[in-house]
mmCIF file of C-alpha atoms in Angstrom:
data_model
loop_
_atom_site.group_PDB
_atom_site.id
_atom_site.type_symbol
_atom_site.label_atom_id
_atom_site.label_comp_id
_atom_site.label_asym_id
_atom_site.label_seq_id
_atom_site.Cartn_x
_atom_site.Cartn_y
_atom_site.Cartn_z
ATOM 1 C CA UNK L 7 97.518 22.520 81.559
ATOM 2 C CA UNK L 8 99.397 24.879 83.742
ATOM 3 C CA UNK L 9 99.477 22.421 86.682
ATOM 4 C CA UNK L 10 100.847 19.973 83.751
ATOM 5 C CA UNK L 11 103.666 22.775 83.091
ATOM 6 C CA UNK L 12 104.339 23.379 86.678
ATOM 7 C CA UNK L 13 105.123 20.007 87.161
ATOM 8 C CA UNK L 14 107.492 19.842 84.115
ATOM 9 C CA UNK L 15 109.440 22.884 85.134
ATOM 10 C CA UNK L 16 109.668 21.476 89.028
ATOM 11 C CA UNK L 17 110.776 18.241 87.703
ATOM 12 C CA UNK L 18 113.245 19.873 85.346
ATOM 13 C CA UNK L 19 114.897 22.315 87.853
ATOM 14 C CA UNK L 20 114.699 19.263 90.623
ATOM 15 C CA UNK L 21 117.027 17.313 88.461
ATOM 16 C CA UNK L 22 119.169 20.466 87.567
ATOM 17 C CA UNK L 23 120.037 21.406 91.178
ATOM 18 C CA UNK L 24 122.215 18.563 92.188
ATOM 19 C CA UNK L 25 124.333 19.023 88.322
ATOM 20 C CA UNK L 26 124.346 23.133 89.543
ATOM 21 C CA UNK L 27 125.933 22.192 92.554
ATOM 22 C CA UNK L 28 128.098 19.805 92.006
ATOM 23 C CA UNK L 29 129.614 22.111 89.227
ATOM 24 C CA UNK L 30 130.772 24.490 92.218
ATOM 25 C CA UNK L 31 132.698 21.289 93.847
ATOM 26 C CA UNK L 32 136.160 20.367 93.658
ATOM 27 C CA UNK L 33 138.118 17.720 95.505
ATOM 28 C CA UNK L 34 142.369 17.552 95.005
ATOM 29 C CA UNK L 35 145.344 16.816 96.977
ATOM 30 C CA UNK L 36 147.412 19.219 98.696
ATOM 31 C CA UNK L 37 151.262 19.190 98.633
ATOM 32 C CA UNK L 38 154.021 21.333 99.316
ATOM 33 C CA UNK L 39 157.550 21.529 101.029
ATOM 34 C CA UNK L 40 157.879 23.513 104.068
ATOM 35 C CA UNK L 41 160.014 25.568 106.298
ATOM 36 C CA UNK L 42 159.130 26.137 109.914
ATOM 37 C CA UNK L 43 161.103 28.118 112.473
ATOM 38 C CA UNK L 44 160.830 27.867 116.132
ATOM 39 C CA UNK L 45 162.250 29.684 118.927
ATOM 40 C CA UNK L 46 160.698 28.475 122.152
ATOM 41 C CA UNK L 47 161.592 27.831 125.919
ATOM 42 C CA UNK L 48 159.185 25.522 127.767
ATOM 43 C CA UNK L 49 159.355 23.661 131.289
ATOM 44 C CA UNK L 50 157.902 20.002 130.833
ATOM 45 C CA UNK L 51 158.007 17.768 133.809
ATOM 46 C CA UNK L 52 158.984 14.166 133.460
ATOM 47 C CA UNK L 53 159.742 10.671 135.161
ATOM 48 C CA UNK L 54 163.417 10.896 136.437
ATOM 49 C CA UNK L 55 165.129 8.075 134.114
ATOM 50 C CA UNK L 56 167.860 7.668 137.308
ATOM 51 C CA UNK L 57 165.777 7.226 139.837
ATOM 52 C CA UNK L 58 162.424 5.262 138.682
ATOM 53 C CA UNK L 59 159.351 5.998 140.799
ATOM 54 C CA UNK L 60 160.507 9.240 142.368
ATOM 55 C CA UNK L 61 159.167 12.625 141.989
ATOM 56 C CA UNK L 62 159.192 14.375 138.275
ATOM 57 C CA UNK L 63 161.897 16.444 137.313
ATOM 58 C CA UNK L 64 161.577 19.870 135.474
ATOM 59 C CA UNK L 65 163.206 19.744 132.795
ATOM 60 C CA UNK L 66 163.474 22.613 130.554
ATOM 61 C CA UNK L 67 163.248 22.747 126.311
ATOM 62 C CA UNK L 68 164.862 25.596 125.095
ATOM 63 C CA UNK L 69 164.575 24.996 121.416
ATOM 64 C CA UNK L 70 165.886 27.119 118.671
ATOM 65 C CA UNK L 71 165.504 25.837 114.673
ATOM 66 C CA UNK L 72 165.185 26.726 111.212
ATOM 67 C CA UNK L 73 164.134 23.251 109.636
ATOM 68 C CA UNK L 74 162.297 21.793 106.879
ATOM 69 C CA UNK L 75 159.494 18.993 105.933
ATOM 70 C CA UNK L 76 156.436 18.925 104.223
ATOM 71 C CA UNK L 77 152.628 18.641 104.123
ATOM 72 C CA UNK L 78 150.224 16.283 102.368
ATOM 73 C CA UNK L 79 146.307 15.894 102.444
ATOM 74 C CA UNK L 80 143.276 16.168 100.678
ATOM 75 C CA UNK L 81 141.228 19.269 100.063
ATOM 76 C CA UNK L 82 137.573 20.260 99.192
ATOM 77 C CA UNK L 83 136.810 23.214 97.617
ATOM 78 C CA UNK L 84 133.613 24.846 97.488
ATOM 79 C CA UNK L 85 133.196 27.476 94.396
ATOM 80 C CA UNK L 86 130.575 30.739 95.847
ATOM 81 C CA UNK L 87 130.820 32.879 92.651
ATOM 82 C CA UNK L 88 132.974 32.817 89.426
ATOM 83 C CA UNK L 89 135.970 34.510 91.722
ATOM 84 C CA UNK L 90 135.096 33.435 95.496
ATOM 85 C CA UNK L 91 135.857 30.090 96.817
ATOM 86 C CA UNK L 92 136.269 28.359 100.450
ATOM 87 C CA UNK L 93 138.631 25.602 101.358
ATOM 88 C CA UNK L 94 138.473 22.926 103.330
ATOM 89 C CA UNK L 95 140.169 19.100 104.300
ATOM 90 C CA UNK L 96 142.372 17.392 106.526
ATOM 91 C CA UNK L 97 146.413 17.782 105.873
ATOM 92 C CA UNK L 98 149.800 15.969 107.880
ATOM 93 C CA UNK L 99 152.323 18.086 108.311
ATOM 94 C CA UNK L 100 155.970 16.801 109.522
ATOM 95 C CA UNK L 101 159.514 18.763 110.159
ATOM 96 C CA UNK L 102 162.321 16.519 110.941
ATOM 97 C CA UNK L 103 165.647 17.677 112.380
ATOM 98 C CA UNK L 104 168.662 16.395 114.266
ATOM 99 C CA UNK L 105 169.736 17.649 117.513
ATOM 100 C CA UNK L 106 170.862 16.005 120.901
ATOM 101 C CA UNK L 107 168.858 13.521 123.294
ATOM 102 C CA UNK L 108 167.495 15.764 125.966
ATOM 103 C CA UNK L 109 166.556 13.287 128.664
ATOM 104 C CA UNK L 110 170.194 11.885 129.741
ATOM 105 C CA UNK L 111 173.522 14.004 130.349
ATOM 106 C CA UNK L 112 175.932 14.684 127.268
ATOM 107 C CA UNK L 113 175.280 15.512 123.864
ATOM 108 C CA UNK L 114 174.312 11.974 122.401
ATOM 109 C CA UNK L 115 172.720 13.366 118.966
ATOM 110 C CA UNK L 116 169.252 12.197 118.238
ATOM 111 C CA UNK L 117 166.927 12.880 115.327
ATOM 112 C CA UNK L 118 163.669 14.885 116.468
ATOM 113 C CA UNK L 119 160.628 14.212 114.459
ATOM 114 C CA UNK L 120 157.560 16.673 115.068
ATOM 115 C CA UNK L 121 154.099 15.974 112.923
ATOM 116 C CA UNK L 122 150.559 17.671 113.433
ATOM 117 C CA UNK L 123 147.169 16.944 111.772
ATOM 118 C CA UNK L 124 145.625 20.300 110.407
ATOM 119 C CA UNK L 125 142.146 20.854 109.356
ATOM 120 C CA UNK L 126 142.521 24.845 107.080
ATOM 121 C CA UNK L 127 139.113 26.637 106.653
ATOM 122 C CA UNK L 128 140.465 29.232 104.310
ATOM 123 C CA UNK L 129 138.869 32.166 101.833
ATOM 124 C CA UNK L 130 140.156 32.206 98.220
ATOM 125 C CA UNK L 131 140.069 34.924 96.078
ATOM 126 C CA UNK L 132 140.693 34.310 92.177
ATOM 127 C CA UNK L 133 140.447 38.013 90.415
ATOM 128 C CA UNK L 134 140.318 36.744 86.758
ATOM 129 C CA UNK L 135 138.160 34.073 85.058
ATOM 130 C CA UNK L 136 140.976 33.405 82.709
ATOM 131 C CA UNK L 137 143.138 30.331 82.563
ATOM 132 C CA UNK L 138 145.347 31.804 84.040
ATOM 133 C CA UNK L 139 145.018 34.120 87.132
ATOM 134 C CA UNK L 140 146.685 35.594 90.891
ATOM 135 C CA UNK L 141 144.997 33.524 93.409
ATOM 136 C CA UNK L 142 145.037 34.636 97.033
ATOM 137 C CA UNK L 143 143.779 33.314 100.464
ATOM 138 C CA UNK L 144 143.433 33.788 103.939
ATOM 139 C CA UNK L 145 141.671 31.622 106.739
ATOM 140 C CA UNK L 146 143.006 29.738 109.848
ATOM 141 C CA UNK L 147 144.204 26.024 110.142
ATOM 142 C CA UNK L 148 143.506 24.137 113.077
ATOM 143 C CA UNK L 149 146.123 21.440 114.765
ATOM 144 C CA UNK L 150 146.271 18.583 116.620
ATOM 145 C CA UNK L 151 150.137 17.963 117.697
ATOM 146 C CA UNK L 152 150.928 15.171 117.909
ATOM 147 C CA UNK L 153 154.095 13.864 120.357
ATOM 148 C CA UNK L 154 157.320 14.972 119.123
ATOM 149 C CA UNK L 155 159.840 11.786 118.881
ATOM 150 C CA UNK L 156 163.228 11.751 119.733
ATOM 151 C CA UNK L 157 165.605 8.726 117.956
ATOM 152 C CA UNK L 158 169.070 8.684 119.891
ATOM 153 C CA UNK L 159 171.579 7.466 116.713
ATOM 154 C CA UNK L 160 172.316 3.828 115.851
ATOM 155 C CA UNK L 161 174.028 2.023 118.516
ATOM 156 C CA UNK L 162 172.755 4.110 121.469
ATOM 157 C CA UNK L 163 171.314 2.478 124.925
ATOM 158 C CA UNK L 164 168.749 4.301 124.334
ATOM 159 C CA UNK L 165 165.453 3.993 123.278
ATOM 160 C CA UNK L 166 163.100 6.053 121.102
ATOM 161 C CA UNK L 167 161.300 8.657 123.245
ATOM 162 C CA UNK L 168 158.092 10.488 122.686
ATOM 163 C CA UNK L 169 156.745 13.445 124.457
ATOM 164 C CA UNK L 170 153.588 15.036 123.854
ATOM 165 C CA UNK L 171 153.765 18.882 124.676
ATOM 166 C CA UNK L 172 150.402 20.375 125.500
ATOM 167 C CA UNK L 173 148.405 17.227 125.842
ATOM 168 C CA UNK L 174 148.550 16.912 122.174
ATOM 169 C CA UNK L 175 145.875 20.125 122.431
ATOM 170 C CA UNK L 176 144.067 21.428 119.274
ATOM 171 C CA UNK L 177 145.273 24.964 117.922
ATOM 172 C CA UNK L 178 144.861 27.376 115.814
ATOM 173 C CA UNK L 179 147.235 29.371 113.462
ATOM 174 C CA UNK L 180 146.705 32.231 110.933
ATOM 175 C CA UNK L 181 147.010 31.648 106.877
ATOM 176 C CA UNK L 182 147.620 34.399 104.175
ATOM 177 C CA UNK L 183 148.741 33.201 101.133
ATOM 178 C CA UNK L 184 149.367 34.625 97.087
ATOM 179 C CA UNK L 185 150.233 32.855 94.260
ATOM 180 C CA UNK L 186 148.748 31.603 91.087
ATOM 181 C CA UNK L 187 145.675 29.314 89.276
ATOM 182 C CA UNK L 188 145.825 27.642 86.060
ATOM 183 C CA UNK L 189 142.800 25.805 84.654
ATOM 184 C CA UNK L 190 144.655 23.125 82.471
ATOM 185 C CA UNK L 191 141.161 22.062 81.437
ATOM 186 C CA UNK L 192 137.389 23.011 82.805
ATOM 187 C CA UNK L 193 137.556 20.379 84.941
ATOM 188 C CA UNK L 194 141.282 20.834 86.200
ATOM 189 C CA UNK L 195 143.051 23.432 87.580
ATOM 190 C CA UNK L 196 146.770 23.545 89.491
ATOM 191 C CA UNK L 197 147.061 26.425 92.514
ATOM 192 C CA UNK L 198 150.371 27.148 93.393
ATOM 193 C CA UNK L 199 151.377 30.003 96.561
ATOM 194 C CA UNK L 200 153.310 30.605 98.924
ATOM 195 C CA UNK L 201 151.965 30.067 102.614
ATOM 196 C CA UNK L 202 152.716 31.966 105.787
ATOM 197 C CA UNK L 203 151.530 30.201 108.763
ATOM 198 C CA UNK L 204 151.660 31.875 112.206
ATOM 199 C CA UNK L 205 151.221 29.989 114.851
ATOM 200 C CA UNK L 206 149.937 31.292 118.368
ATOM 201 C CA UNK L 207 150.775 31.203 121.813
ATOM 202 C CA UNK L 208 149.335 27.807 123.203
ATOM 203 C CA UNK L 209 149.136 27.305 126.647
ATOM 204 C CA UNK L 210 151.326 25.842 128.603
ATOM 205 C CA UNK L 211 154.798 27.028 130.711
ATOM 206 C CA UNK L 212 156.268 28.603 127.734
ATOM 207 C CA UNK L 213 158.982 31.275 128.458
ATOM 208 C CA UNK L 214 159.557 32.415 125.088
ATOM 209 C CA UNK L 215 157.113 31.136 121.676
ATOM 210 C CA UNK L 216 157.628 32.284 117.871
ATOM 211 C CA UNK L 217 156.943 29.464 115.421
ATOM 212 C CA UNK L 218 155.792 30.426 111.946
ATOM 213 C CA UNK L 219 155.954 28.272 108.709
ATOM 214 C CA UNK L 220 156.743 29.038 105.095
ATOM 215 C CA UNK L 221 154.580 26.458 103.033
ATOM 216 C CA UNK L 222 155.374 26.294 98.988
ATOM 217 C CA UNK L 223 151.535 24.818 98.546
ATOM 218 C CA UNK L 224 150.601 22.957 95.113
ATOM 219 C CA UNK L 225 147.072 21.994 94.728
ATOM 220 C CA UNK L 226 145.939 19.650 92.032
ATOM 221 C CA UNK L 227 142.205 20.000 92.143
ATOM 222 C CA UNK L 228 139.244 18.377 89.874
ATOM 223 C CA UNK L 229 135.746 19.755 89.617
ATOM 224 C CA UNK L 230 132.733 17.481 88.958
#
């Protein structure tokens, strides 16, 4: 009889587990308007466009911006108490600007496209179990950079360039972020905080480096 009751409970708590768990899961998607600035001073050397097949010329990005884009993505979050949570998932982020075409003489203006892929690992704190609550964070985001483009304007000889600084090497940057969560029903909730992204040092011939982003986040997320 009690082997018969063992059986029953293991049985019942074996098929409770997974429903447990899954109740701490949430998946969403991830958007928000950004605002990065960048004050930087790098030597880069590349192929002299005057005289192919000679040696590389140093040529020297002294770039200096306050400019604006976005990121999208997906996100997983993974619910450790009532008022704990980690983040996770994959999110593009892209800043487009307009400046001049670095790799001839003159000021032929160009539009400069930079992008990343970022994988966040961040910490949330919720301090209420009400609807409505502060939400906070904190955590790091890793980034792949991908090469910056540079589009000469319509009508240019000149063909779209892209240069990848770094190798295209994986980063890491610091997150801290407030704002606020609203369950619109137990299964869906809205997050919405401001960002602040630092962004160290990489290596590389860098002179001067200060970037730092201002993300506007929005979260949409659904718990099964």
């Amino acid at each position: 009889m009690k082997m018969h009751i063992f059986l029953i409970v293991s049985v019942l708590l074996v098929n409770a587990i997974p429903t447990l768990a899954q109740s701490r899961f949430s998946v969403g998607i991830t958007a928000a308007p950004v605002v990065s600035y960048t004050r930087t001073r790098q030597h880069v050397l590349l192929p002299d466009y005057v005289n192919p097949g000679g040696p590389p010329i140093d040529n020297v990005f002294d770039f200096r911006s306050t400019i604006g884009g976005y990121t999208v993505g997906g996100t997983v979050l993974y619910d450790l108490t009532p008022r704990w949570s980690v983040t996770s998932g994959v999110w593009v982020s892209q800043t487009r600007t307009t400046g001049t075409f670095p790799f001839m003489p003159g000021n032929l203006p160009a539009r400069i496209v930079t992008s990343a892929l970022q994988i966040p690992l961040l910490v949330n704190y919720r301090p209420s179990t009400r609807r409505l609550s502060p939400y906070f964070s904190v955590g790091v985001v890793g980034s792949s950079r991908r090469p910056t483009v540079y589009k000469p304007v319509e009508g240019a000889a000149f063909s779209t360039t892209k240069v990848t600084f770094n190798n295209g090497a994986f980063s890491t940057q610091a997150l801290v972020g407030a704002g606020v969560s609203y369950k619109i029903t137990p299964n869906v909730s809205l997050t919405m905080q401001p960002l602040i992204v630092w962004h160290f040092k990489p290596s590389g011939n860098f002179e001067h480096y200060i970037v730092y982003q201002i993300n506007g986040q929005s979260q949409l997320l659904y718990t099964f």
